[in-house]
Amino acid sequence: MRYRWPDGKQSAAVLSFDFDAESGFYFREPEKARRSLGDLEERRFGPRVGVDRILRLLDRLKLRASFFIPGWTAEHHPAECLRIRDAGHEIGAHGNVHEALGFLDEAQEERVMREQLDILQSRLGVRPAGYRSPSWDVNVWTPALLKRHGFLYDSSLMGNDVPYEIDTPEGPLTEVPVQWLLDDAPLFRHVYGATNAIADPGRVLQMWSKEFAAMHPENGCFVLTCHPFVSGRASRIALLEDLVTSMRRTRGVWFTTCEEVARWHASRPAAKPAPAGRAAATAPRASRPARAASSARSGGRAPARR
Ligand SMILES: [Zn+2]
């Protein structure tokens, strides 16, 4: 067995939602955000419609999910954030104004971290166990920063498809890994002028179902990342319902939250040898931040995410 899950489960599955609302647009394109009602309204579909559709879906499915919420969203859409909290879902940190960390030095990142934690505490009364970096952009010093601020886990990296650990000077940080294949934005998010076509929900259902079917015997941790302004659209809610319904036909799947996965990883009976290996937070940065930077400079014509 490649990774041991609780109660003899064979794999784990998490639905996660990054509730960005307008925050990422304000960070990446502040000039345009002052005048483009079109772009703002596209994102406001998330708090206005998407979140409640998702909450109703999760209620129908009797499923707890993980929501990662920027401080900006908690300040500007508090009612929706409180409904998420009061429905019993996990709330994790997701930047303040959705700052892509590649744009920040360590001191700026520390300040942004304090700001977002203060807002989540004051607005929602939440001290998050988990962190997901905006746009999955992580600096080599970020894991140690998360440890210093008491986070149990990060969920922004792609170095495995089961939980693993990032070594930091502050001790190991649990990683609940993500991957592009299981993100709604590259598949569904349309950016005017970009060459990516909007995906057919049927095709996405097939892709995600195939990934799940292949990860399950590998004892994988299937973490789906969706955005209320993207996946809150009617046919995509139906897609999520179909996906979970079909996944539930497979025996031995632990449907849970990122936090529960991280708690299991931290507390599980010592699996020896460590099945997922360990990674040091010293790897060179991936190419994605550079693409994000050029996208911002070019006015966001590239298929920018979130
Ligand atoms: Zn985001």
PDB file of C-alpha atoms in Angstrom, residues 3-298:
ATOM      1  CA  TYR A   3      -0.262   5.449   1.559  1.00  0.00           C
ATOM      2  CA  ARG A   4      -2.308   4.323   4.532  1.00  0.00           C
ATOM      3  CA  TRP A   5      -5.645   6.039   5.130  1.00  0.00           C
ATOM      4  CA  PRO A   6      -7.811   5.776   8.268  1.00  0.00           C
ATOM      5  CA  ASP A   7     -10.298   2.956   8.789  1.00  0.00           C
ATOM      6  CA  GLY A   8      -8.824   0.939   5.960  1.00  0.00           C
ATOM      7  CA  LYS A   9      -9.919   3.442   3.335  1.00  0.00           C
ATOM      8  CA  GLN A  10      -8.162   3.144   0.029  1.00  0.00           C
ATOM      9  CA  SER A  11      -8.071   6.788  -1.035  1.00  0.00           C
ATOM     10  CA  ALA A  12      -9.214  10.242   0.046  1.00  0.00           C
ATOM     11  CA  ALA A  13     -11.289  12.846  -1.790  1.00  0.00           C
ATOM     12  CA  VAL A  14     -11.694  16.531  -0.976  1.00  0.00           C
ATOM     13  CA  LEU A  15     -13.808  19.196  -2.620  1.00  0.00           C
ATOM     14  CA  SER A  16     -12.140  22.544  -2.122  1.00  0.00           C
ATOM     15  CA  PHE A  17     -13.313  25.988  -3.179  1.00  0.00           C
ATOM     16  CA  ASP A  18     -11.187  29.109  -3.447  1.00  0.00           C
ATOM     17  CA  PHE A  19     -13.577  31.978  -2.769  1.00  0.00           C
ATOM     18  CA  ASP A  20     -11.613  34.700  -4.530  1.00  0.00           C
ATOM     19  CA  ALA A  21     -14.502  36.978  -5.545  1.00  0.00           C
ATOM     20  CA  GLU A  22     -12.943  40.153  -7.028  1.00  0.00           C
ATOM     21  CA  SER A  23      -9.730  39.977  -4.979  1.00  0.00           C
ATOM     22  CA  GLY A  24      -7.365  38.498  -7.552  1.00  0.00           C
ATOM     23  CA  PHE A  25      -8.445  41.039 -10.140  1.00  0.00           C
ATOM     24  CA  TYR A  26      -7.758  43.906  -7.727  1.00  0.00           C
ATOM     25  CA  PHE A  27      -4.285  42.548  -7.056  1.00  0.00           C
ATOM     26  CA  ARG A  28      -3.234  41.729 -10.599  1.00  0.00           C
ATOM     27  CA  GLU A  29      -4.890  44.539 -12.506  1.00  0.00           C
ATOM     28  CA  PRO A  30      -5.608  47.387 -10.076  1.00  0.00           C
ATOM     29  CA  GLU A  31      -5.931  50.005 -12.831  1.00  0.00           C
ATOM     30  CA  LYS A  32      -8.433  47.993 -14.819  1.00  0.00           C
ATOM     31  CA  ALA A  33     -10.291  47.059 -11.641  1.00  0.00           C
ATOM     32  CA  ARG A  34     -11.110  50.738 -11.144  1.00  0.00           C
ATOM     33  CA  ARG A  35     -13.118  50.900 -14.359  1.00  0.00           C
ATOM     34  CA  SER A  36     -14.050  47.461 -15.690  1.00  0.00           C
ATOM     35  CA  LEU A  37     -17.487  46.668 -14.377  1.00  0.00           C
ATOM     36  CA  GLY A  38     -17.571  43.685 -16.736  1.00  0.00           C
ATOM     37  CA  ASP A  39     -14.618  41.978 -15.114  1.00  0.00           C
ATOM     38  CA  LEU A  40     -15.832  42.809 -11.619  1.00  0.00           C
ATOM     39  CA  GLU A  41     -19.318  41.478 -12.265  1.00  0.00           C
ATOM     40  CA  GLU A  42     -17.958  38.259 -13.723  1.00  0.00           C
ATOM     41  CA  ARG A  43     -16.254  37.647 -10.393  1.00  0.00           C
ATOM     42  CA  ARG A  44     -19.183  38.893  -8.328  1.00  0.00           C
ATOM     43  CA  PHE A  45     -21.173  35.989  -9.711  1.00  0.00           C
ATOM     44  CA  GLY A  46     -19.274  33.950  -7.097  1.00  0.00           C
ATOM     45  CA  PRO A  47     -20.608  35.673  -3.970  1.00  0.00           C
ATOM     46  CA  ARG A  48     -23.931  36.591  -5.568  1.00  0.00           C
ATOM     47  CA  VAL A  49     -24.883  33.180  -6.966  1.00  0.00           C
ATOM     48  CA  GLY A  50     -22.092  30.610  -6.911  1.00  0.00           C
ATOM     49  CA  VAL A  51     -21.491  30.276  -3.189  1.00  0.00           C
ATOM     50  CA  ASP A  52     -25.098  29.545  -2.320  1.00  0.00           C
ATOM     51  CA  ARG A  53     -25.418  27.074  -5.178  1.00  0.00           C
ATOM     52  CA  ILE A  54     -22.338  25.306  -3.894  1.00  0.00           C
ATOM     53  CA  LEU A  55     -23.637  25.334  -0.331  1.00  0.00           C
ATOM     54  CA  ARG A  56     -26.931  23.833  -1.483  1.00  0.00           C
ATOM     55  CA  LEU A  57     -25.032  21.206  -3.464  1.00  0.00           C
ATOM     56  CA  LEU A  58     -22.894  20.277  -0.467  1.00  0.00           C
ATOM     57  CA  ASP A  59     -25.991  20.122   1.681  1.00  0.00           C
ATOM     58  CA  ARG A  60     -27.669  17.755  -0.796  1.00  0.00           C
ATOM     59  CA  LEU A  61     -24.551  15.631  -0.885  1.00  0.00           C
ATOM     60  CA  LYS A  62     -24.104  15.794   2.911  1.00  0.00           C
ATOM     61  CA  LEU A  63     -20.490  16.660   2.299  1.00  0.00           C
ATOM     62  CA  ARG A  64     -18.106  18.949   4.188  1.00  0.00           C
ATOM     63  CA  ALA A  65     -15.742  20.918   1.996  1.00  0.00           C
ATOM     64  CA  SER A  66     -12.730  23.184   2.407  1.00  0.00           C
ATOM     65  CA  PHE A  67     -13.098  26.856   1.472  1.00  0.00           C
ATOM     66  CA  PHE A  68      -9.996  29.036   1.149  1.00  0.00           C
ATOM     67  CA  ILE A  69     -10.924  32.669   1.571  1.00  0.00           C
ATOM     68  CA  PRO A  70      -8.826  35.820   1.032  1.00  0.00           C
ATOM     69  CA  GLY A  71      -9.085  38.527   3.686  1.00  0.00           C
ATOM     70  CA  TRP A  72     -10.504  40.866   1.048  1.00  0.00           C
ATOM     71  CA  THR A  73     -13.409  38.496   0.406  1.00  0.00           C
ATOM     72  CA  ALA A  74     -14.129  38.169   4.130  1.00  0.00           C
ATOM     73  CA  GLU A  75     -14.263  41.961   4.414  1.00  0.00           C
ATOM     74  CA  HIS A  76     -16.395  42.603   1.331  1.00  0.00           C
ATOM     75  CA  HIS A  77     -18.640  39.536   1.305  1.00  0.00           C
ATOM     76  CA  PRO A  78     -18.979  38.709   4.987  1.00  0.00           C
ATOM     77  CA  ALA A  79     -22.508  37.302   4.769  1.00  0.00           C
ATOM     78  CA  GLU A  80     -21.499  34.615   2.278  1.00  0.00           C
ATOM     79  CA  CYS A  81     -18.372  33.770   4.278  1.00  0.00           C
ATOM     80  CA  LEU A  82     -20.434  33.422   7.441  1.00  0.00           C
ATOM     81  CA  ARG A  83     -22.872  31.112   5.662  1.00  0.00           C
ATOM     82  CA  ILE A  84     -19.938  28.932   4.639  1.00  0.00           C
ATOM     83  CA  ARG A  85     -18.657  28.891   8.204  1.00  0.00           C
ATOM     84  CA  ASP A  86     -22.074  28.285   9.728  1.00  0.00           C
ATOM     85  CA  ALA A  87     -22.722  25.376   7.369  1.00  0.00           C
ATOM     86  CA  GLY A  88     -19.775  23.666   9.050  1.00  0.00           C
ATOM     87  CA  HIS A  89     -17.248  23.824   6.251  1.00  0.00           C
ATOM     88  CA  GLU A  90     -13.562  24.315   6.797  1.00  0.00           C
ATOM     89  CA  ILE A  91     -12.199  27.816   6.195  1.00  0.00           C
ATOM     90  CA  GLY A  92      -8.553  28.209   5.254  1.00  0.00           C
ATOM     91  CA  ALA A  93      -6.433  31.271   4.483  1.00  0.00           C
ATOM     92  CA  HIS A  94      -5.927  32.398   0.888  1.00  0.00           C
ATOM     93  CA  GLY A  95      -4.009  35.680   0.987  1.00  0.00           C
ATOM     94  CA  ASN A  96      -5.288  39.100   1.809  1.00  0.00           C
ATOM     95  CA  VAL A  97      -5.996  40.628  -1.609  1.00  0.00           C
ATOM     96  CA  HIS A  98      -5.099  37.363  -3.348  1.00  0.00           C
ATOM     97  CA  GLU A  99      -1.446  38.408  -3.567  1.00  0.00           C
ATOM     98  CA  ALA A 100       0.560  36.134  -5.862  1.00  0.00           C
ATOM     99  CA  LEU A 101       3.535  35.450  -3.613  1.00  0.00           C
ATOM    100  CA  GLY A 102       6.022  35.695  -6.469  1.00  0.00           C
ATOM    101  CA  PHE A 103       5.475  39.450  -6.351  1.00  0.00           C
ATOM    102  CA  LEU A 104       6.288  39.703  -2.622  1.00  0.00           C
ATOM    103  CA  ASP A 105       9.546  39.653  -0.717  1.00  0.00           C
ATOM    104  CA  GLU A 106       9.700  37.913   2.632  1.00  0.00           C
ATOM    105  CA  ALA A 107       8.872  41.005   4.701  1.00  0.00           C
ATOM    106  CA  GLN A 108       5.882  41.837   2.505  1.00  0.00           C
ATOM    107  CA  GLU A 109       4.684  38.250   2.696  1.00  0.00           C
ATOM    108  CA  GLU A 110       4.913  38.366   6.494  1.00  0.00           C
ATOM    109  CA  ARG A 111       2.822  41.539   6.578  1.00  0.00           C
ATOM    110  CA  VAL A 112       0.222  40.081   4.217  1.00  0.00           C
ATOM    111  CA  MET A 113       0.075  36.951   6.358  1.00  0.00           C
ATOM    112  CA  ARG A 114      -0.645  38.942   9.506  1.00  0.00           C
ATOM    113  CA  GLU A 115      -3.284  41.000   7.727  1.00  0.00           C
ATOM    114  CA  GLN A 116      -5.191  38.026   6.402  1.00  0.00           C
ATOM    115  CA  LEU A 117      -5.123  36.213   9.737  1.00  0.00           C
ATOM    116  CA  ASP A 118      -6.350  39.322  11.549  1.00  0.00           C
ATOM    117  CA  ILE A 119      -9.236  39.691   9.088  1.00  0.00           C
ATOM    118  CA  LEU A 120     -10.288  36.039   9.251  1.00  0.00           C
ATOM    119  CA  GLN A 121     -10.254  36.278  13.028  1.00  0.00           C
ATOM    120  CA  SER A 122     -12.096  39.577  13.324  1.00  0.00           C
ATOM    121  CA  ARG A 123     -14.662  38.975  10.566  1.00  0.00           C
ATOM    122  CA  LEU A 124     -15.280  35.259  10.866  1.00  0.00           C
ATOM    123  CA  GLY A 125     -13.830  34.285  14.222  1.00  0.00           C
ATOM    124  CA  VAL A 126     -11.712  31.723  12.415  1.00  0.00           C
ATOM    125  CA  ARG A 127      -8.113  30.746  13.075  1.00  0.00           C
ATOM    126  CA  PRO A 128      -7.382  28.631  10.004  1.00  0.00           C
ATOM    127  CA  ALA A 129      -5.436  25.396  10.195  1.00  0.00           C
ATOM    128  CA  GLY A 130      -4.668  25.506   6.500  1.00  0.00           C
ATOM    129  CA  TYR A 131      -3.280  27.821   3.897  1.00  0.00           C
ATOM    130  CA  ARG A 132      -3.621  27.825   0.124  1.00  0.00           C
ATOM    131  CA  SER A 133      -1.479  30.358  -1.654  1.00  0.00           C
ATOM    132  CA  PRO A 134      -3.205  32.533  -4.242  1.00  0.00           C
ATOM    133  CA  SER A 135      -2.614  31.085  -7.720  1.00  0.00           C
ATOM    134  CA  TRP A 136      -0.610  28.296  -6.049  1.00  0.00           C
ATOM    135  CA  ASP A 137       2.371  30.601  -6.068  1.00  0.00           C
ATOM    136  CA  VAL A 138       4.766  29.659  -3.243  1.00  0.00           C
ATOM    137  CA  ASN A 139       8.178  31.098  -2.341  1.00  0.00           C
ATOM    138  CA  VAL A 140      10.924  28.927  -0.878  1.00  0.00           C
ATOM    139  CA  TRP A 141      10.559  30.722   2.465  1.00  0.00           C
ATOM    140  CA  THR A 142       6.764  30.417   2.590  1.00  0.00           C
ATOM    141  CA  PRO A 143       6.549  27.014   4.365  1.00  0.00           C
ATOM    142  CA  ALA A 144       8.657  28.303   7.290  1.00  0.00           C
ATOM    143  CA  LEU A 145       6.467  31.411   7.468  1.00  0.00           C
ATOM    144  CA  LEU A 146       3.402  29.173   7.679  1.00  0.00           C
ATOM    145  CA  LYS A 147       4.993  27.168  10.482  1.00  0.00           C
ATOM    146  CA  ARG A 148       5.819  30.337  12.408  1.00  0.00           C
ATOM    147  CA  HIS A 149       2.192  31.388  12.139  1.00  0.00           C
ATOM    148  CA  GLY A 150       0.994  28.070  13.464  1.00  0.00           C
ATOM    149  CA  PHE A 151      -0.464  26.537  10.324  1.00  0.00           C
ATOM    150  CA  LEU A 152      -0.994  22.797  10.330  1.00  0.00           C
ATOM    151  CA  TYR A 153      -0.750  22.465   6.586  1.00  0.00           C
ATOM    152  CA  ASP A 154      -0.369  24.035   3.178  1.00  0.00           C
ATOM    153  CA  SER A 155      -2.373  23.062   0.111  1.00  0.00           C
ATOM    154  CA  SER A 156      -0.686  24.756  -2.837  1.00  0.00           C
ATOM    155  CA  LEU A 157       2.006  22.410  -4.139  1.00  0.00           C
ATOM    156  CA  MET A 158       2.116  19.548  -6.611  1.00  0.00           C
ATOM    157  CA  GLY A 159       5.060  17.433  -5.466  1.00  0.00           C
ATOM    158  CA  ASN A 160       3.007  14.308  -4.802  1.00  0.00           C
ATOM    159  CA  ASP A 161      -0.573  13.051  -4.973  1.00  0.00           C
ATOM    160  CA  VAL A 162      -0.661  11.857  -1.364  1.00  0.00           C
ATOM    161  CA  PRO A 163       0.045  14.075   1.651  1.00  0.00           C
ATOM    162  CA  TYR A 164       3.704  14.755   2.253  1.00  0.00           C
ATOM    163  CA  GLU A 165       5.979  17.010   4.224  1.00  0.00           C
ATOM    164  CA  ILE A 166       7.995  20.069   3.381  1.00  0.00           C
ATOM    165  CA  ASP A 167      11.055  20.456   5.588  1.00  0.00           C
ATOM    166  CA  THR A 168      11.534  23.925   7.018  1.00  0.00           C
ATOM    167  CA  PRO A 169      13.859  25.399   9.658  1.00  0.00           C
ATOM    168  CA  GLU A 170      10.759  25.509  11.863  1.00  0.00           C
ATOM    169  CA  GLY A 171      10.067  21.799  11.402  1.00  0.00           C
ATOM    170  CA  PRO A 172       8.096  19.858   8.798  1.00  0.00           C
ATOM    171  CA  LEU A 173       4.939  21.331   7.286  1.00  0.00           C
ATOM    172  CA  THR A 174       2.256  18.970   6.011  1.00  0.00           C
ATOM    173  CA  GLU A 175       1.366  19.449   2.362  1.00  0.00           C
ATOM    174  CA  VAL A 176      -2.070  18.447   1.044  1.00  0.00           C
ATOM    175  CA  PRO A 177      -1.177  18.547  -2.632  1.00  0.00           C
ATOM    176  CA  VAL A 178      -3.098  20.006  -5.550  1.00  0.00           C
ATOM    177  CA  GLN A 179      -2.681  19.671  -9.314  1.00  0.00           C
ATOM    178  CA  TRP A 180      -3.714  21.562 -12.451  1.00  0.00           C
ATOM    179  CA  LEU A 181      -5.757  18.680 -13.826  1.00  0.00           C
ATOM    180  CA  LEU A 182      -8.112  18.999 -10.859  1.00  0.00           C
ATOM    181  CA  ASP A 183      -8.604  22.769 -11.078  1.00  0.00           C
ATOM    182  CA  ASP A 184     -11.694  24.240 -12.738  1.00  0.00           C
ATOM    183  CA  ALA A 185     -10.008  27.485 -13.843  1.00  0.00           C
ATOM    184  CA  PRO A 186      -7.777  26.234 -16.684  1.00  0.00           C
ATOM    185  CA  LEU A 187     -10.706  24.236 -18.058  1.00  0.00           C
ATOM    186  CA  PHE A 188     -13.594  26.632 -17.724  1.00  0.00           C
ATOM    187  CA  ARG A 189     -12.252  30.120 -17.218  1.00  0.00           C
ATOM    188  CA  HIS A 190     -12.575  32.167 -20.387  1.00  0.00           C
ATOM    189  CA  VAL A 191     -10.313  35.175 -20.931  1.00  0.00           C
ATOM    190  CA  TYR A 192     -11.166  37.316 -23.928  1.00  0.00           C
ATOM    191  CA  GLY A 193      -8.510  36.970 -26.604  1.00  0.00           C
ATOM    192  CA  ALA A 194      -6.988  33.848 -25.125  1.00  0.00           C
ATOM    193  CA  THR A 195      -6.852  30.703 -27.175  1.00  0.00           C
ATOM    194  CA  ASN A 196      -8.196  28.291 -24.577  1.00  0.00           C
ATOM    195  CA  ALA A 197     -11.706  27.119 -25.298  1.00  0.00           C
ATOM    196  CA  ILE A 198     -14.312  26.681 -22.609  1.00  0.00           C
ATOM    197  CA  ALA A 199     -14.463  22.992 -21.796  1.00  0.00           C
ATOM    198  CA  ASP A 200     -17.570  20.881 -22.157  1.00  0.00           C
ATOM    199  CA  PRO A 201     -18.717  19.821 -18.663  1.00  0.00           C
ATOM    200  CA  GLY A 202     -19.122  16.282 -19.970  1.00  0.00           C
ATOM    201  CA  ARG A 203     -15.489  16.197 -20.995  1.00  0.00           C
ATOM    202  CA  VAL A 204     -14.410  17.575 -17.627  1.00  0.00           C
ATOM    203  CA  LEU A 205     -16.548  15.006 -15.825  1.00  0.00           C
ATOM    204  CA  GLN A 206     -14.787  12.323 -17.821  1.00  0.00           C
ATOM    205  CA  MET A 207     -11.329  13.787 -17.105  1.00  0.00           C
ATOM    206  CA  TRP A 208     -11.910  14.126 -13.393  1.00  0.00           C
ATOM    207  CA  SER A 209     -13.592  10.721 -13.174  1.00  0.00           C
ATOM    208  CA  LYS A 210     -10.656   9.097 -14.939  1.00  0.00           C
ATOM    209  CA  GLU A 211      -8.161  10.826 -12.682  1.00  0.00           C
ATOM    210  CA  PHE A 212     -10.089   9.689  -9.619  1.00  0.00           C
ATOM    211  CA  ALA A 213     -10.429   6.130 -10.917  1.00  0.00           C
ATOM    212  CA  ALA A 214      -6.673   5.971 -11.489  1.00  0.00           C
ATOM    213  CA  MET A 215      -5.725   7.648  -8.216  1.00  0.00           C
ATOM    214  CA  HIS A 216      -7.939   5.410  -6.084  1.00  0.00           C
ATOM    215  CA  PRO A 217      -5.857   2.212  -6.464  1.00  0.00           C
ATOM    216  CA  GLU A 218      -2.765   4.373  -5.981  1.00  0.00           C
ATOM    217  CA  ASN A 219      -4.113   5.382  -2.537  1.00  0.00           C
ATOM    218  CA  GLY A 220      -4.175   8.955  -3.792  1.00  0.00           C
ATOM    219  CA  CYS A 221      -5.556  12.116  -2.287  1.00  0.00           C
ATOM    220  CA  PHE A 222      -7.970  13.553  -4.848  1.00  0.00           C
ATOM    221  CA  VAL A 223      -8.173  17.295  -4.117  1.00  0.00           C
ATOM    222  CA  LEU A 224     -10.489  19.139  -6.473  1.00  0.00           C
ATOM    223  CA  THR A 225     -10.091  22.924  -6.577  1.00  0.00           C
ATOM    224  CA  CYS A 226     -13.036  24.975  -7.800  1.00  0.00           C
ATOM    225  CA  HIS A 227     -13.988  28.641  -7.716  1.00  0.00           C
ATOM    226  CA  PRO A 228     -17.516  29.873  -7.003  1.00  0.00           C
ATOM    227  CA  PHE A 229     -17.431  32.336  -9.901  1.00  0.00           C
ATOM    228  CA  VAL A 230     -16.331  29.564 -12.275  1.00  0.00           C
ATOM    229  CA  SER A 231     -17.997  26.400 -11.006  1.00  0.00           C
ATOM    230  CA  GLY A 232     -21.062  28.155  -9.613  1.00  0.00           C
ATOM    231  CA  ARG A 233     -22.498  28.111 -13.150  1.00  0.00           C
ATOM    232  CA  ALA A 234     -25.509  25.846 -13.388  1.00  0.00           C
ATOM    233  CA  SER A 235     -24.139  23.102 -15.613  1.00  0.00           C
ATOM    234  CA  ARG A 236     -20.943  22.924 -13.577  1.00  0.00           C
ATOM    235  CA  ILE A 237     -22.836  22.456 -10.329  1.00  0.00           C
ATOM    236  CA  ALA A 238     -24.554  19.548 -12.059  1.00  0.00           C
ATOM    237  CA  LEU A 239     -21.138  18.262 -13.090  1.00  0.00           C
ATOM    238  CA  LEU A 240     -19.909  18.316  -9.480  1.00  0.00           C
ATOM    239  CA  GLU A 241     -23.017  16.486  -8.338  1.00  0.00           C
ATOM    240  CA  ASP A 242     -22.569  13.837 -11.026  1.00  0.00           C
ATOM    241  CA  LEU A 243     -18.895  13.489 -10.150  1.00  0.00           C
ATOM    242  CA  VAL A 244     -19.434  12.957  -6.427  1.00  0.00           C
ATOM    243  CA  THR A 245     -22.374  10.635  -7.070  1.00  0.00           C
ATOM    244  CA  SER A 246     -20.268   8.461  -9.328  1.00  0.00           C
ATOM    245  CA  MET A 247     -17.241   8.549  -6.994  1.00  0.00           C
ATOM    246  CA  ARG A 248     -19.458   7.314  -4.190  1.00  0.00           C
ATOM    247  CA  ARG A 249     -20.067   4.125  -6.131  1.00  0.00           C
ATOM    248  CA  THR A 250     -16.425   3.267  -5.516  1.00  0.00           C
ATOM    249  CA  ARG A 251     -15.817   1.536  -2.199  1.00  0.00           C
ATOM    250  CA  GLY A 252     -13.198   2.727   0.240  1.00  0.00           C
ATOM    251  CA  VAL A 253     -13.116   6.456  -0.495  1.00  0.00           C
ATOM    252  CA  TRP A 254     -12.710   8.819   2.453  1.00  0.00           C
ATOM    253  CA  PHE A 255     -14.654  11.993   1.570  1.00  0.00           C
ATOM    254  CA  THR A 256     -13.214  14.630   3.851  1.00  0.00           C
ATOM    255  CA  THR A 257     -11.606  18.073   4.125  1.00  0.00           C
ATOM    256  CA  CYS A 258      -8.050  19.244   3.642  1.00  0.00           C
ATOM    257  CA  GLU A 259      -7.786  19.850   7.381  1.00  0.00           C
ATOM    258  CA  GLU A 260      -8.851  16.308   8.226  1.00  0.00           C
ATOM    259  CA  VAL A 261      -6.362  14.944   5.713  1.00  0.00           C
ATOM    260  CA  ALA A 262      -3.610  17.020   7.314  1.00  0.00           C
ATOM    261  CA  ARG A 263      -4.637  15.942  10.816  1.00  0.00           C
ATOM    262  CA  TRP A 264      -4.581  12.329   9.724  1.00  0.00           C
ATOM    263  CA  HIS A 265      -1.167  12.746   8.145  1.00  0.00           C
ATOM    264  CA  ALA A 266       0.232  14.346  11.294  1.00  0.00           C
ATOM    265  CA  SER A 267      -1.245  11.754  13.643  1.00  0.00           C
ATOM    266  CA  ARG A 268      -1.232   8.527  11.674  1.00  0.00           C
ATOM    267  CA  PRO A 269       0.682   5.549  12.924  1.00  0.00           C
ATOM    268  CA  ALA A 270       4.238   6.059  11.776  1.00  0.00           C
ATOM    269  CA  ALA A 271       4.295   4.772   8.246  1.00  0.00           C
ATOM    270  CA  LYS A 272       7.765   3.446   7.628  1.00  0.00           C
ATOM    271  CA  PRO A 273       9.444   4.109   5.413  1.00  0.00           C
ATOM    272  CA  ALA A 274       7.818   7.476   4.807  1.00  0.00           C
ATOM    273  CA  PRO A 275       5.850   6.571   1.696  1.00  0.00           C
ATOM    274  CA  ALA A 276       5.711   9.987   0.158  1.00  0.00           C
ATOM    275  CA  GLY A 277       9.239  11.062   0.921  1.00  0.00           C
ATOM    276  CA  ARG A 278      10.079  14.508   2.107  1.00  0.00           C
ATOM    277  CA  ALA A 279      10.826  17.646   0.237  1.00  0.00           C
ATOM    278  CA  ALA A 280      12.959  20.564   1.297  1.00  0.00           C
ATOM    279  CA  ALA A 281      11.593  24.046   0.753  1.00  0.00           C
ATOM    280  CA  THR A 282      14.601  24.979  -1.288  1.00  0.00           C
ATOM    281  CA  ALA A 283      13.593  23.972  -4.781  1.00  0.00           C
ATOM    282  CA  PRO A 284      13.911  26.512  -7.546  1.00  0.00           C
ATOM    283  CA  ARG A 285      10.664  28.245  -8.234  1.00  0.00           C
ATOM    284  CA  ALA A 286       8.499  26.764 -10.946  1.00  0.00           C
ATOM    285  CA  SER A 287       7.806  28.652 -14.125  1.00  0.00           C
ATOM    286  CA  ARG A 288       4.243  29.585 -13.316  1.00  0.00           C
ATOM    287  CA  PRO A 289       5.014  32.784 -11.336  1.00  0.00           C
ATOM    288  CA  ALA A 290       6.982  34.111 -14.291  1.00  0.00           C
ATOM    289  CA  ARG A 291       4.029  33.468 -16.563  1.00  0.00           C
ATOM    290  CA  ALA A 292       1.755  35.164 -14.094  1.00  0.00           C
ATOM    291  CA  ALA A 293       4.030  38.184 -14.030  1.00  0.00           C
ATOM    292  CA  SER A 294       4.108  38.484 -17.795  1.00  0.00           C
ATOM    293  CA  SER A 295       0.347  38.061 -17.872  1.00  0.00           C
ATOM    294  CA  ALA A 296      -0.036  40.970 -15.481  1.00  0.00           C
ATOM    295  CA  ARG A 297       2.303  43.112 -17.514  1.00  0.00           C
ATOM    296  CA  SER A 298       0.537  42.358 -20.754  1.00  0.00           C
TER     297      SER A 298
END
